[in-house]
PDB file of C-alpha atoms and ligand atoms in Angstrom:
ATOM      1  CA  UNK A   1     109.373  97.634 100.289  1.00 43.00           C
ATOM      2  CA  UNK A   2     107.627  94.842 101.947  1.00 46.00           C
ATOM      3  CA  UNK A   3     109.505  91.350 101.804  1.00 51.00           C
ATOM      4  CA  UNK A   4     108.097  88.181 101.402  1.00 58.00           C
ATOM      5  CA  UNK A   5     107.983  85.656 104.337  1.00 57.00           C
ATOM      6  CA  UNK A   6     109.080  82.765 104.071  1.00 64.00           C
ATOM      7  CA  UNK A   7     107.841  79.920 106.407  1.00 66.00           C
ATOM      8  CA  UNK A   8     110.323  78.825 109.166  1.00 65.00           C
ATOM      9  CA  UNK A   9     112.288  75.788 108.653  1.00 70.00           C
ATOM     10  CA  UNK A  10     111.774  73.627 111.288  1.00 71.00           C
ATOM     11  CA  UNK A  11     114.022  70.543 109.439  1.00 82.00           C
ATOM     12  CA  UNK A  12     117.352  72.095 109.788  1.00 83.00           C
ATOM     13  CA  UNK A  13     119.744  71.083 112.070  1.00 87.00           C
ATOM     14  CA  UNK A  14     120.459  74.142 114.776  1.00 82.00           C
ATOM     15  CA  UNK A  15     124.318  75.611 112.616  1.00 85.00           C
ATOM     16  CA  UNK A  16     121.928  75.985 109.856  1.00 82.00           C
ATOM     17  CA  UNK A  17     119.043  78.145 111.221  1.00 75.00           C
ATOM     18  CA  UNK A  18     119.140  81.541 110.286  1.00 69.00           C
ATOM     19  CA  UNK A  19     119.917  83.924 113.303  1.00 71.00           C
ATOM     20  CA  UNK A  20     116.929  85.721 115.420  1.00 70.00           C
ATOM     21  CA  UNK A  21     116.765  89.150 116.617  1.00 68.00           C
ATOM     22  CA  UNK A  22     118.230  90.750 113.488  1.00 73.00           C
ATOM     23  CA  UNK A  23     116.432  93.350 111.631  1.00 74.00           C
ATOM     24  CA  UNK A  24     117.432  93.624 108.202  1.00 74.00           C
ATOM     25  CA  UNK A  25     115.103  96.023 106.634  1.00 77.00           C
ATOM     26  CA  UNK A  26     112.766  98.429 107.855  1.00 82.00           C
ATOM     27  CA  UNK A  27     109.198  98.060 108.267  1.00 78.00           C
ATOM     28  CA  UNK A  28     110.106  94.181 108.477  1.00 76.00           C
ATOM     29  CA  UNK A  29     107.999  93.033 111.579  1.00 77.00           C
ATOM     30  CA  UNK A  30     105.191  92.688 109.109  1.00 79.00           C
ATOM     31  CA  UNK A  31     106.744  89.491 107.381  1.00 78.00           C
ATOM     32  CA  UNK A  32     107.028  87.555 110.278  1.00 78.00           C
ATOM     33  CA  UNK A  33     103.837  85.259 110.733  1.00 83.00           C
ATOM     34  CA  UNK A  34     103.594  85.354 114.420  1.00 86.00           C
ATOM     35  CA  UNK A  35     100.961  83.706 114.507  1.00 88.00           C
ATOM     36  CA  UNK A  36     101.843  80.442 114.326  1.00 87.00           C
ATOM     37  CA  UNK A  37     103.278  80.925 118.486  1.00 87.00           C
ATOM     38  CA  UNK A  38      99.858  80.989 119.044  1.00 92.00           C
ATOM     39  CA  UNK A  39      98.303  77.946 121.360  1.00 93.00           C
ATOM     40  CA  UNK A  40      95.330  80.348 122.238  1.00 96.00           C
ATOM     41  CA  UNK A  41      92.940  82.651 120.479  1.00 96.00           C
ATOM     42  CA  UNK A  42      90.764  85.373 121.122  1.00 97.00           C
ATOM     43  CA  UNK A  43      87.286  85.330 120.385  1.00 97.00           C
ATOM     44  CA  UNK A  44      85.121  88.076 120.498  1.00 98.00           C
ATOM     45  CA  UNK A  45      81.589  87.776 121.162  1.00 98.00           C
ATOM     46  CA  UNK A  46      80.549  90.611 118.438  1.00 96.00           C
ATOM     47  CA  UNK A  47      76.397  91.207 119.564  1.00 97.00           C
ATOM     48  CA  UNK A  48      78.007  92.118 123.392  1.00 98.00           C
ATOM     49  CA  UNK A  49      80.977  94.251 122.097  1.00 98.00           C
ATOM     50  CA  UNK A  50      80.559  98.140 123.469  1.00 98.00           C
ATOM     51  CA  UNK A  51      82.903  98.887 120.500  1.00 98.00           C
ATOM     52  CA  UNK A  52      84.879 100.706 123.110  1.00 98.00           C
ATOM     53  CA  UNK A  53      88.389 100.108 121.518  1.00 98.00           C
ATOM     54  CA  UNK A  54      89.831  99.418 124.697  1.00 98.00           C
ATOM     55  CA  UNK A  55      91.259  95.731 123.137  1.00 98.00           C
ATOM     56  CA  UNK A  56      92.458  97.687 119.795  1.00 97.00           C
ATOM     57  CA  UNK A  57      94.175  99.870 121.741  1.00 97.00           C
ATOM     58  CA  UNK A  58      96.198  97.166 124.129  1.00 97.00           C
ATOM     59  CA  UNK A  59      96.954  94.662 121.512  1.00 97.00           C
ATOM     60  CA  UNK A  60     100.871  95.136 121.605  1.00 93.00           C
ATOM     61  CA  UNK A  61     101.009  93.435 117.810  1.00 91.00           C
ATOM     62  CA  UNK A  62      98.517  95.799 116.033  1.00 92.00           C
ATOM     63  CA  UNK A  63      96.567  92.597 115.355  1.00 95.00           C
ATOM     64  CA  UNK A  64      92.896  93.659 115.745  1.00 97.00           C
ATOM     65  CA  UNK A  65      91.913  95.666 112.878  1.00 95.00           C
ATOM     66  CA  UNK A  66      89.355  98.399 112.927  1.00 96.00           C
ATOM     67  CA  UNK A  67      86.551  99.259 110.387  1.00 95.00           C
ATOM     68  CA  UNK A  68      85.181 102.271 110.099  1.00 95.00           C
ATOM     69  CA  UNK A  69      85.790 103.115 113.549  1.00 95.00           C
ATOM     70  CA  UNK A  70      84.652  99.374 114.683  1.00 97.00           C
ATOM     71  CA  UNK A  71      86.517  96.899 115.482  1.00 97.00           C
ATOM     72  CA  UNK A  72      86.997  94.724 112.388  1.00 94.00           C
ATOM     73  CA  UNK A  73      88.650  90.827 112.332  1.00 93.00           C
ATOM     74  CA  UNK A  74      91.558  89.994 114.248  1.00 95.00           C
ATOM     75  CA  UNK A  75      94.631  89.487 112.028  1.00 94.00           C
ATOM     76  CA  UNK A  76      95.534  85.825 113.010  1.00 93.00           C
ATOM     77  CA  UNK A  77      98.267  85.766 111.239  1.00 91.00           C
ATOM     78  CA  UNK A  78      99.748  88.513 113.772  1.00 92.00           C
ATOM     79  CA  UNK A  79      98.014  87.527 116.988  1.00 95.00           C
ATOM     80  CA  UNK A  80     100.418  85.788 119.427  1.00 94.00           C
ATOM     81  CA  UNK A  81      97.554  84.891 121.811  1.00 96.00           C
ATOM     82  CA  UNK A  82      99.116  86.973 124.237  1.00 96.00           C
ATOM     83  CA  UNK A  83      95.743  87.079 125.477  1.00 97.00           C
ATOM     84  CA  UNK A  84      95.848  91.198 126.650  1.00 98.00           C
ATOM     85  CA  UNK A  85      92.743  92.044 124.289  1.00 98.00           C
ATOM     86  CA  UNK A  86      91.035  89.358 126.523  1.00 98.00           C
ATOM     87  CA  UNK A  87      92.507  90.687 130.230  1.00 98.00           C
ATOM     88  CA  UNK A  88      91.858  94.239 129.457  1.00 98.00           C
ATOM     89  CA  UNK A  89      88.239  94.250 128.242  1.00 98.00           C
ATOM     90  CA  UNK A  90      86.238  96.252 130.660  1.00 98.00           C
ATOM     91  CA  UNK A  91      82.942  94.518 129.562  1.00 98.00           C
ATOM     92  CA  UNK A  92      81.559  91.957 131.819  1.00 98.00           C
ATOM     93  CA  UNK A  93      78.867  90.099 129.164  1.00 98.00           C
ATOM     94  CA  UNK A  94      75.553  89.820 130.297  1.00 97.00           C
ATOM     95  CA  UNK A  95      74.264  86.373 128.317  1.00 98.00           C
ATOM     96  CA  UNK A  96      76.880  83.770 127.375  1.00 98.00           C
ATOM     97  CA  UNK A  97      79.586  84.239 125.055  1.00 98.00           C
ATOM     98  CA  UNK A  98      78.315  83.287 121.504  1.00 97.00           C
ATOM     99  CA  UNK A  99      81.581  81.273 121.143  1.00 96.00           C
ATOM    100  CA  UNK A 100      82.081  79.499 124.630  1.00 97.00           C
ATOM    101  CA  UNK A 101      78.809  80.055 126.054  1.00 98.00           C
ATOM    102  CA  UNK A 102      80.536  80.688 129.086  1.00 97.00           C
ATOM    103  CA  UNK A 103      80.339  84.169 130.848  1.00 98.00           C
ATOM    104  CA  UNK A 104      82.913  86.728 131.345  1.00 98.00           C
ATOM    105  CA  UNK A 105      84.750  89.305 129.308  1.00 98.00           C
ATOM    106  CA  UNK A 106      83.528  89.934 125.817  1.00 98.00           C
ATOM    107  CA  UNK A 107      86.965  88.125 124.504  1.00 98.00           C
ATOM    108  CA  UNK A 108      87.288  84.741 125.484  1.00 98.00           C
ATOM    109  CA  UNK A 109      91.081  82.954 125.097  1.00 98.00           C
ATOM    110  CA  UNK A 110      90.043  79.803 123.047  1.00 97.00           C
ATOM    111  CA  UNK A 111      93.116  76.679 122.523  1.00 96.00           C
ATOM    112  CA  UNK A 112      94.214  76.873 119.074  1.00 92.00           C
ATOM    113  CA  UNK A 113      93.360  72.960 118.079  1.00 90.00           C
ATOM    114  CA  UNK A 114      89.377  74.096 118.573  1.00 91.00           C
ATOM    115  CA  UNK A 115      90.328  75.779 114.961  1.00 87.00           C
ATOM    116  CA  UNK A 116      90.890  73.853 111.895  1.00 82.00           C
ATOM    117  CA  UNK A 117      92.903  76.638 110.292  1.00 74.00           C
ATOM    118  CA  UNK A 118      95.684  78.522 112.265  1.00 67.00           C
ATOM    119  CA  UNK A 119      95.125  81.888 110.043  1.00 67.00           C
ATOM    120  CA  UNK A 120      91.163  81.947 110.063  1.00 70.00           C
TER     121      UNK A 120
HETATM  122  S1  SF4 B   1      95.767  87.857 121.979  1.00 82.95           S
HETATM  123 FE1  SF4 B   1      97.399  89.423 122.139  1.00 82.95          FE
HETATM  124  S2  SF4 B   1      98.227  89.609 120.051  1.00 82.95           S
HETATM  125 FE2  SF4 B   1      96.245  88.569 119.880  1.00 82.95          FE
HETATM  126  S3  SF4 B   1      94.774  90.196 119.462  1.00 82.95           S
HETATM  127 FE3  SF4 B   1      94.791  89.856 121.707  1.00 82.95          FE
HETATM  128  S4  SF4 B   1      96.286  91.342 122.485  1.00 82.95           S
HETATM  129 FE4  SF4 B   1      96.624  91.164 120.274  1.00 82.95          FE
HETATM  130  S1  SF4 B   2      87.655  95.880 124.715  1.00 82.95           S
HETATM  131 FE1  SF4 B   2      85.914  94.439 124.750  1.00 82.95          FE
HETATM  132  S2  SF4 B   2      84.070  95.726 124.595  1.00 82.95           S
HETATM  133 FE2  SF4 B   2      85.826  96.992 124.042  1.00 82.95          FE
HETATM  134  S3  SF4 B   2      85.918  96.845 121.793  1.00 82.95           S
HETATM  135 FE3  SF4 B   2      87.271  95.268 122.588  1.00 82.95          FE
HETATM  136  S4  SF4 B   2      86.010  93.418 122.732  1.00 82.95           S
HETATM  137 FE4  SF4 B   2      84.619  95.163 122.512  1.00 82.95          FE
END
């Protein structure tokens, strides 16, 4: 059974913050919104993406979805911005990112207040 989350209470004084590192169900990892730790995000160029799976396959947090054997949206609400996806792309673009237009990998690490929305 999945539970709920419930945001993080940041207003509580420290005695009253409920412990970390406690798993009280299984299957739990799901309700934590992770993605809020996030200061940057990855950004795929899609048009130079090999679809090589390489980034699906690194992403410790299961946060970049595949669909029908492409690779789909990232789940923001997972990503950390660890920024692995980004590090461990093999593909060097050949024209400027569509996002940046800066060259490099095909996953550029973007800061988080670019974004209006934190889970988009
Ligand atoms: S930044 Fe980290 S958590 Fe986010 S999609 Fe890339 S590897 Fe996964
Ligand atoms: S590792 Fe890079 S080229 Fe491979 S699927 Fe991910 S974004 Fe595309």
């Amino acid at each position: 059974m999945t539970t709920k989350h419930e945001a993080p209470r940041l207003d509580l004084p420290w005695d009253q913050v409920a412990p970390g590192g406690v798993v009280t169900a299984v299957g739990n990892s799901e309700t934590y919104v992770t993605g809020t730790w996030r200061t940057m995000r990855p950004v795929r160029d899609e048009v130079q993406c090999t679809q090589c799976l390489t980034c699906w396959i690194m992403c410790p947090d299961a946060a970049i979805t595949v669909v029908d054997g492409k690779v789909g949206p990232y789940d923001y609400v997972h990503c950390k911005g660890c920024g692995v996806c980004a590090e461990r792309c093999p593909v060097n673009i050949r024209q400027p990112h569509s996002f940046t237009g800066q060259m490099g990998k095909v996953i550029h690490m973007v800061p988080e207040s670019d974004f209006e929305n934190v889970n988009e």
